[in-house]
CSV table of C-alpha atoms in Angstrom, one decimal:
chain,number,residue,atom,x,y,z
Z,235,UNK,CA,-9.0,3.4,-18.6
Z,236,UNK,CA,-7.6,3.1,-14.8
Z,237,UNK,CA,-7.6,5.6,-12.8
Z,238,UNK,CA,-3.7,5.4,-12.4
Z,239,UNK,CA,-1.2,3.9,-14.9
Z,240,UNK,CA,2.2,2.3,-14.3
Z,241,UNK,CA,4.6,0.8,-16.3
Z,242,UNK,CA,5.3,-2.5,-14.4
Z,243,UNK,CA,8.8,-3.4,-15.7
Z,244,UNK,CA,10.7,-4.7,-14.9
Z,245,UNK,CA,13.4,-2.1,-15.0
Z,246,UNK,CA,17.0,-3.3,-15.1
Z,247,UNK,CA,20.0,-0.5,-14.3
Z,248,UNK,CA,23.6,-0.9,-13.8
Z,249,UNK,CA,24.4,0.4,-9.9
Z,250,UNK,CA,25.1,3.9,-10.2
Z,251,UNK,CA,22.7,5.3,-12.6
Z,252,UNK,CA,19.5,7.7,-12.2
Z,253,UNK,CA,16.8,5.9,-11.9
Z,254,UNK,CA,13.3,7.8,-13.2
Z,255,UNK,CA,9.9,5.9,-11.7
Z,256,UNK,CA,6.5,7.1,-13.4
Z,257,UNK,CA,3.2,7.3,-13.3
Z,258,UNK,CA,0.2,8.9,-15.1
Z,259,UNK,CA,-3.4,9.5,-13.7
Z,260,UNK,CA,-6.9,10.3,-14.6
Z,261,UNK,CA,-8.9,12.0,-11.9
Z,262,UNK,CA,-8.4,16.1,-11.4
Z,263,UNK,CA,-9.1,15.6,-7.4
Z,264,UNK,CA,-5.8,13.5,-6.9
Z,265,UNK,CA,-3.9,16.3,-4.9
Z,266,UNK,CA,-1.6,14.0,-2.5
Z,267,UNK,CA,0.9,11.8,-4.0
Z,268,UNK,CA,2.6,9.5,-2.9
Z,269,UNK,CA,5.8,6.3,-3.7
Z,270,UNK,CA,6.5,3.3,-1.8
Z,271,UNK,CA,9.0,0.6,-2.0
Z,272,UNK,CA,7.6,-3.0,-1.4
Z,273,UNK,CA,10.2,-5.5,-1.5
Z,274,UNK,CA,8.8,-9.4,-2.2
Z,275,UNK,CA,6.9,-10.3,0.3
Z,276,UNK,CA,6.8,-7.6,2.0
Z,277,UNK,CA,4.6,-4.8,3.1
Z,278,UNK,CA,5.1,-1.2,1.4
Z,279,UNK,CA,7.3,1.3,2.9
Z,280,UNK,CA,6.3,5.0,2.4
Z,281,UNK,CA,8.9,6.7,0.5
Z,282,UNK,CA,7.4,10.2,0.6
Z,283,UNK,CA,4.5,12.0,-0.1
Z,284,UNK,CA,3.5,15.4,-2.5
Z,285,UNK,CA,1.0,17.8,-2.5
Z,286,UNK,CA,-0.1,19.4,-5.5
Z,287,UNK,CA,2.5,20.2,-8.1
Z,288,UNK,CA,6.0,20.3,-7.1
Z,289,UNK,CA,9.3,18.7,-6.2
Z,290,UNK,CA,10.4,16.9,-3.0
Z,291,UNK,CA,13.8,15.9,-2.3
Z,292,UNK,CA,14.8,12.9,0.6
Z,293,UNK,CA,18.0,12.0,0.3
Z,294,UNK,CA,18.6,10.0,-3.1
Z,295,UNK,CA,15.0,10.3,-3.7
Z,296,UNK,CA,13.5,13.2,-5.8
Z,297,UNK,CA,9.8,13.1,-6.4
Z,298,UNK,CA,8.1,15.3,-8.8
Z,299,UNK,CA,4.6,16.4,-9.6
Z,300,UNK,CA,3.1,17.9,-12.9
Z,301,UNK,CA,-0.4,18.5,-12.5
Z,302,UNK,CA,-1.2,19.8,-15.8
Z,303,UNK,CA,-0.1,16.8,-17.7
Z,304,UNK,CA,-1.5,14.5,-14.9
Z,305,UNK,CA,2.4,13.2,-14.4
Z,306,UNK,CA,4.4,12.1,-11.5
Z,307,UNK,CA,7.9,10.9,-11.4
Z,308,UNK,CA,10.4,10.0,-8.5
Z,309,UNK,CA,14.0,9.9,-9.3
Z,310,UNK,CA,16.6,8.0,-7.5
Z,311,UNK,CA,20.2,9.0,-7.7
Z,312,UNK,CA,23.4,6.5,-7.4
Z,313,UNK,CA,21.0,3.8,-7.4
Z,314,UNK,CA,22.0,0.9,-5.6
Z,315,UNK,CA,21.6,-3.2,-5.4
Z,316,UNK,CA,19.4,-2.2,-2.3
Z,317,UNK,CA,17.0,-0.1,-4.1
Z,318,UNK,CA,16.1,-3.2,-5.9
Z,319,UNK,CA,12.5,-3.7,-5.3
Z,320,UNK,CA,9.1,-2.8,-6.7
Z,321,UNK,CA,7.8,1.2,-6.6
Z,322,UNK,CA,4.3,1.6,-6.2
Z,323,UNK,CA,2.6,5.2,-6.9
Z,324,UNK,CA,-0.7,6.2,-5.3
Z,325,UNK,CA,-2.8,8.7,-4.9
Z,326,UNK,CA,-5.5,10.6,-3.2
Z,327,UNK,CA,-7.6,13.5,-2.5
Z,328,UNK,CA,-6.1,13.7,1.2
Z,329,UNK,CA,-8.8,12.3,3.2
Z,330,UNK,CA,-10.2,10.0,0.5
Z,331,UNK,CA,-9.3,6.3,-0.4
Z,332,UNK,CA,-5.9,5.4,-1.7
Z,333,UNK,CA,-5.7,4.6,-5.3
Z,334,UNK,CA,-2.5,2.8,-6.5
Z,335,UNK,CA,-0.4,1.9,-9.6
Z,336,UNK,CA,0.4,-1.7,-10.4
Z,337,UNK,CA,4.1,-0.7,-9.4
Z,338,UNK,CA,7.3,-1.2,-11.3
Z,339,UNK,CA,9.6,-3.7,-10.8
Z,340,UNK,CA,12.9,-2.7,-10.6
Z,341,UNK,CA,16.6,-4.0,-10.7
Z,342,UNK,CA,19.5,-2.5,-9.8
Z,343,UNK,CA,22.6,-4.9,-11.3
Z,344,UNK,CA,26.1,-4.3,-8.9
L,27,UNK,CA,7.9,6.2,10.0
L,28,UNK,CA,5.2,4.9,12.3
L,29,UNK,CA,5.7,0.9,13.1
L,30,UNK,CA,2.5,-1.3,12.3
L,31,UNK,CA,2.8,-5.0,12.6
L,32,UNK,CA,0.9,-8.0,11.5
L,33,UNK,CA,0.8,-11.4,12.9
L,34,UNK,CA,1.0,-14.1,11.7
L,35,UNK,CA,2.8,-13.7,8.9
L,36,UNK,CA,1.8,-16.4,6.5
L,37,UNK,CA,-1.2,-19.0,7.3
L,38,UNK,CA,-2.2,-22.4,5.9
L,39,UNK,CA,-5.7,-23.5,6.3
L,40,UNK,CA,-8.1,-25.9,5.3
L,41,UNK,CA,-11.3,-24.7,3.1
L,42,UNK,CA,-14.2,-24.1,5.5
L,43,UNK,CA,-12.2,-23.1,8.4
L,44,UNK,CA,-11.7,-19.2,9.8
L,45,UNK,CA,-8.6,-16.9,10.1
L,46,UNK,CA,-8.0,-14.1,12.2
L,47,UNK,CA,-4.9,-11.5,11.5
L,48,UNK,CA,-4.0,-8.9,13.7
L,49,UNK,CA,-2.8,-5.7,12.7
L,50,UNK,CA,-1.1,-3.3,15.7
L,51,UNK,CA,0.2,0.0,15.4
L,52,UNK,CA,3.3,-0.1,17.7
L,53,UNK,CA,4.3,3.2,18.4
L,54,UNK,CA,1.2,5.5,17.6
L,55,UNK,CA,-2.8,5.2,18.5
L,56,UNK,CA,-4.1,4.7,15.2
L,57,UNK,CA,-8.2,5.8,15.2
L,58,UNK,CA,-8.2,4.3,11.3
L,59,UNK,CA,-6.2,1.4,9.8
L,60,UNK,CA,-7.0,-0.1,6.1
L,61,UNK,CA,-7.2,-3.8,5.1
L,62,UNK,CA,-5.8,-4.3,1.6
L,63,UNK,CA,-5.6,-7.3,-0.4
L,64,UNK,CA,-2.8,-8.1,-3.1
L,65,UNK,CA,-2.8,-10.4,-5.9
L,66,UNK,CA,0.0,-10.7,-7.7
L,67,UNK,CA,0.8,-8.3,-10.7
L,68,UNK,CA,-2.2,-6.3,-9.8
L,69,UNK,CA,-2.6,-3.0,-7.0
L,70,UNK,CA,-3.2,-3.0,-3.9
L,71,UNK,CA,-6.8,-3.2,-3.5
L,72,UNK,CA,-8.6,-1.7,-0.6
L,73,UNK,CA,-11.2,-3.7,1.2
L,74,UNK,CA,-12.0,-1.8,4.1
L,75,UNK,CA,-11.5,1.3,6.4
L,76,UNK,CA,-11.6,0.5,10.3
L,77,UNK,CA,-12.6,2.5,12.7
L,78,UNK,CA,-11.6,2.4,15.8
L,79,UNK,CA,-15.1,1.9,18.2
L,80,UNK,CA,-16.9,1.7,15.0
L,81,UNK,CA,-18.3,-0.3,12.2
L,82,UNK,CA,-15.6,-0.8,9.6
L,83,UNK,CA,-17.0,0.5,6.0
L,84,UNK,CA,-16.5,-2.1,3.2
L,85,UNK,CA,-15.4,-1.4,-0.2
L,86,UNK,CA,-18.0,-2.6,-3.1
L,87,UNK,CA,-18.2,-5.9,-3.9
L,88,UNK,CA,-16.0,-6.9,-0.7
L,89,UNK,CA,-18.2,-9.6,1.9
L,90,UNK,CA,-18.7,-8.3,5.1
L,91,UNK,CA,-20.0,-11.0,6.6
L,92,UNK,CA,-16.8,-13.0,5.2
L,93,UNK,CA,-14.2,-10.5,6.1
L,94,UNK,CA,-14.9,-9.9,9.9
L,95,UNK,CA,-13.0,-6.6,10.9
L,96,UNK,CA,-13.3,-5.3,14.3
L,97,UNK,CA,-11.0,-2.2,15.6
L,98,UNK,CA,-11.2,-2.9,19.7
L,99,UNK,CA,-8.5,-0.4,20.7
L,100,UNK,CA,-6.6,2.4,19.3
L,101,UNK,CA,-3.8,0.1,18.4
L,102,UNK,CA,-5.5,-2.7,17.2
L,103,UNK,CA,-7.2,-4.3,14.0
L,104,UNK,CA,-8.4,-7.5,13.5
L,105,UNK,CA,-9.2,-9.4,10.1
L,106,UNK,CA,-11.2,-12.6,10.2
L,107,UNK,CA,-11.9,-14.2,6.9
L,108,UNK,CA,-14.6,-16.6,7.7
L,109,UNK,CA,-15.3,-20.1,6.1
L,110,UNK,CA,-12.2,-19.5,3.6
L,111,UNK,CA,-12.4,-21.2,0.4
L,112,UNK,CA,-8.9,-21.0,-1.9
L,113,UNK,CA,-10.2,-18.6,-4.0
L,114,UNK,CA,-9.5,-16.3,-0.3
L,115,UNK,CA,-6.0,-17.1,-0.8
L,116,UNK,CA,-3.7,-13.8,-1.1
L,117,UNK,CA,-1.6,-11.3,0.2
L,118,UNK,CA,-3.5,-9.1,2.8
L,119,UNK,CA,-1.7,-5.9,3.9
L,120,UNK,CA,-3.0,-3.5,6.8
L,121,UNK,CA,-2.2,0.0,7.1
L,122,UNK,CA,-2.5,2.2,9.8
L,123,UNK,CA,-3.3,6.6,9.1
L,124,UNK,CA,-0.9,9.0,11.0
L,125,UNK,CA,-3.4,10.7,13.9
L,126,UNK,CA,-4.3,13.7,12.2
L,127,UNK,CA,-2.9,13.5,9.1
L,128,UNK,CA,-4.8,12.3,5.7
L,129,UNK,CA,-4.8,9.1,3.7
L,130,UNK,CA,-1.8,10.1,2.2
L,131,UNK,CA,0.5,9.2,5.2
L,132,UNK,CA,-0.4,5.6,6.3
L,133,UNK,CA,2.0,2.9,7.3
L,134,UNK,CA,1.9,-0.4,6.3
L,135,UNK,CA,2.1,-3.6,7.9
L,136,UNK,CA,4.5,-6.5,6.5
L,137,UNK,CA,1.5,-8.6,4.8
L,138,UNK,CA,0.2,-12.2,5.9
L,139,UNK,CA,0.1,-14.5,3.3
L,140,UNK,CA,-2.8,-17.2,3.5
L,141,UNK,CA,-3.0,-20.2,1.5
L,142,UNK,CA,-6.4,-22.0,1.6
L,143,UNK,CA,-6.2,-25.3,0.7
């Protein structure tokens, strides 16, 4: 089992909708978390980061934390052709090594 | 965010020769910066930490004496992959950690893609 699962996609939305990202995980120390947008080719761009359980809002962004059930999800609102890239979770204990989903792919269709 | 850069960005060399990429943190002194690699469809995959005045620390299974990383300055990383061979071809990403913040807020460069033919 990996340490971090994610759904790779690709995810296709009209421009508009909600868009919910997630990602499940394995190992009890994870306490930061973290999204990032990498568009091809590109390096990944730090969306935001959590600590513990929780939600954080940025703008159209909303990530959200559930410990308990080992969940994380980030939601993006009036989603956007520009939002169209792939959305990498990772993870970490804070000062540890950065684990990292496979990322999902995702589409957002003017 | 925090600006890192990475130069060049995409490389074609011949099997057996050596490639250096640098990795700079523009607008902060970065005292650790990460070297990733990136295959397609799969995660980013850590292969070292760098410490600045240091030896970098290598992740298992991850050549150090093929992937030469030296961290000269505060705002500068370098990668050398030695005696490439096309199997060396990929994506490789640096990242640069916030100055007293955790692993959890690093930047990343824009990748340098090296084809080894």
């Amino acid at each position: 089992q990996k340490e971090v699962e994610q759904d790779p996609g690709p995810l296709s939305v009209p421009e508009g909708a909600i868009v919910s990202l997630n990602c499940t995980y394995s190992n009890s120390a994870f306490q930061y978390f973290m999204w990032y947008r990498q568009y091809s080719r590109k390096g990944p761009e730090l969306l935001m980061y959590t600590y513990s359980s929780g939600n954080k809002e940025d703008g159209r962004f909303t990530a959200q934390v559930d410990k308990s059930s080992k969940y994380i999800s980030l939601f993006i609102r009036d989603s956007q052709p520009s939002d169209s890239a792939t959305y990498l979770c990772a993870m970490s204990g804070g000062y540890q090594k950065v684990t990292f989903g496979i990322g999902t792919k995702l589409q957002v269709i003017p | 965010g925090a600006v890192v850069s990475q130069h060049p960005s995409r490389v074609i060399c011949k099997s057996g020769t050596s490639v250096k990429i640098e990795c700079r943190s523009l607008d902060f002194q970065a005292t650790t910066m990460f070297w990733y690699r990136q295959f397609p469809k799969q995660s980013l995959m850590l292969m070292a930490t760098s410490n600045e005045g240091s030896k970098a620390t290598y992740e298992q299974g991850v050549e150090k004496d093929k992937f030469l990383i030296n961290h000269a300055s505060l705002t500068l990383s370098t990668l050398t992959v030695t005696s490439a061979h096309p199997e060396d071809s990929s994506f490789y990403i640096c990242s640069a950690r916030v100055p007293g913040q955790g692993t959890y807020e690093q930047y990343f460069g824009p990748g340098t893609r090296l084809t080894v033919t």
